[in-house]
Every structure is written in structure tokens, then in C-alpha cells.
């Protein structure tokens, strides 16, 4: 399927992706995990570009989870450096494609240099009006909900909020994702059938697409296949229709 034919499909406004399988991709080739992440970084660049080109409004990428800090120190450090390099080298491209960069997660956990580059790229692209690219970094869905509960309780304690007023909207407004709509489509690569603590609250009615393709091999064609599959889904949001 070509980008042209995708234009006629029902396009998800918000696509979220669990980019999985860099390690397995490298292992299959007798390469190091670092090389897998490097190849994964290239796939990320391509998917960001095609998503913006096709008219997706929000793309959220699970780039580093709170659990990922438990990986070997060398791998964590490589991932942080890759992220920093990706931001340094790709910000021009984001600007050229009118893509606004944002980030969610415990950003203060990131190494100083990575965080500085992240904030710089966010600032430099803040005027862009095309797609919003959201990087989930040191992100955990449960952590996000715990932080939301804390901030709601602070409001209650200050007398700004009555517990009876707490509803789904209030919870949503206290999540990192308060500025974005819930994802319409969640893609997971490498075949695992789980959410892995990603956008737990926000994915209540999200369509899920799992492919066996490993992330470094997930390119333009694979992304368009996922959109094609989404366009055939009948979303009922719990209703009968
Ligand atoms: C999963 O592969 C991927 C990650 C832990 C992080 C995602 C990182 C990238 C795509 C590269 C850099 C990102 C950016 C934004 C430049 P895995 O290591 O869990 O693979 P495995 O399950 O096969 O071991």
C-alpha cells in the first residue's frame, strides 16, 4: 500500500508505539545489543517521518521505561547517549517537517546532558504546528497514576478540590498526558502481547496492533500496514452498535 492510498483511510489521530525487539534483532545477526539499539534508532527516525507525512497528529514512543533503569549500566548509558544524539542530529529534521517535540515521564531521572538536549529540542520545536512527537522517557504507567493521585490529594488538602468532584476528567487532567488525546492505536513490535506499564489509563479503549516484526525492521511499509489494519476496526467504546 502506498502513502497515497493511506490518505483515503480512517487515520488514527494518536498512535502510540512500544518499540520492542532491538536486542533480538541484534542477536539474530550475531551483533551486540548496542547495535540493535542503533538500528532501532534509525527505524524511529523513519517512522516519525512517515507518521508526520501521513497526517498523524500525535505519535507517542515508549523510548525508555522506569523499569529500563535496571538494565546493565553500560546499556543504559548507551541508550541515553543514543537518545541525546538522536535529538541533536534530528531536531533540524523535526523543524523541517513542522514536528513539535514533547516528553512525558520522570524526566528529572535522565542524565544532565540528555535532559539539557531534550529541553533544548523541545524548546526549538515548540512553535511547530504539525505532528506532536511525544517521547516517553523514564516512563511508567503506574508511577504516572501514583503521581496523579498525589497531586489530586494536594489540591484536596489545600481546599481547592472537594473529593466528591474527583472524576475521570480530574484524573486525566493530572496525568503527564493531560495535553494530548488518548491514543487511538497502540502498536507493539516483536510479538509480545502485553502493555508493559505503558499508558495504562489512557489505553482503555485503544485499538491494539501487535506485529512479530522486530523494531529495527519496522519501517514505512510496516507502519502503513498497521494503519491499514486500524482502518478496518470497528470501535464501539463499550457500546452496542
Ligand atoms: C526495546 O528493545 C527497546 C528499548 C528498550 C528502547 C527503545 C529504544 C530505541 C528504539 C532506540 C533509541 C530511541 C530513540 C528515541 C532514539 P529491547 O532491548 O527490549 O529488545 P529485546 O526485547 O529484543 O531484548
CSV table of N, CA and C in Angstrom, one decimal, residues 152 155-156 159-171 174:
chain,number,residue,atom,x,y,z
A,152,UNK,N,-3.6,15.3,43.1
A,152,UNK,CA,-5.0,15.5,43.4
A,152,UNK,C,-5.2,15.7,44.9
A,155,UNK,N,-4.3,19.1,46.1
A,155,UNK,CA,-5.4,20.0,45.8
A,155,UNK,C,-6.5,19.9,46.8
A,156,UNK,N,-6.8,18.7,47.2
A,156,UNK,CA,-7.8,18.5,48.2
A,156,UNK,C,-7.4,19.1,49.5
A,159,UNK,N,-7.7,22.6,49.9
A,159,UNK,CA,-9.1,23.1,49.9
A,159,UNK,C,-9.6,23.5,48.5
A,160,UNK,N,-8.8,23.2,47.5
A,160,UNK,CA,-9.2,23.7,46.1
A,160,UNK,C,-10.1,22.7,45.5
A,161,UNK,N,-10.2,21.5,46.0
A,161,UNK,CA,-11.0,20.4,45.4
A,161,UNK,C,-11.7,19.6,46.4
A,162,UNK,N,-13.0,19.4,46.2
A,162,UNK,CA,-13.8,18.5,47.0
A,162,UNK,C,-13.6,17.1,46.6
A,163,UNK,N,-13.4,16.1,47.4
A,163,UNK,CA,-13.2,14.7,47.0
A,163,UNK,C,-14.4,14.3,46.1
A,164,UNK,N,-15.6,14.8,46.4
A,164,UNK,CA,-16.8,14.4,45.6
A,164,UNK,C,-16.6,14.9,44.1
A,165,UNK,N,-15.7,15.9,43.9
A,165,UNK,CA,-15.6,16.4,42.5
A,165,UNK,C,-14.6,15.5,41.7
A,166,UNK,N,-13.9,14.6,42.3
A,166,UNK,CA,-12.9,13.8,41.6
A,166,UNK,C,-13.6,12.8,40.7
A,167,UNK,N,-13.4,13.0,39.4
A,167,UNK,CA,-13.9,12.1,38.4
A,167,UNK,C,-12.9,11.7,37.4
A,168,UNK,N,-13.2,11.0,36.3
A,168,UNK,CA,-12.2,10.6,35.3
A,168,UNK,C,-11.5,11.8,34.7
A,169,UNK,N,-12.3,12.9,34.5
A,169,UNK,CA,-11.7,14.0,33.9
A,169,UNK,C,-10.6,14.6,34.8
A,170,UNK,N,-10.9,14.7,36.1
A,170,UNK,CA,-9.9,15.2,37.0
A,170,UNK,C,-8.6,14.3,37.0
A,171,UNK,N,-8.8,13.0,37.0
A,171,UNK,CA,-7.6,12.1,37.0
A,171,UNK,C,-6.9,12.4,35.7
A,174,UNK,N,-4.6,15.2,35.6
A,174,UNK,CA,-3.4,15.2,36.4
A,174,UNK,C,-2.4,14.2,35.9
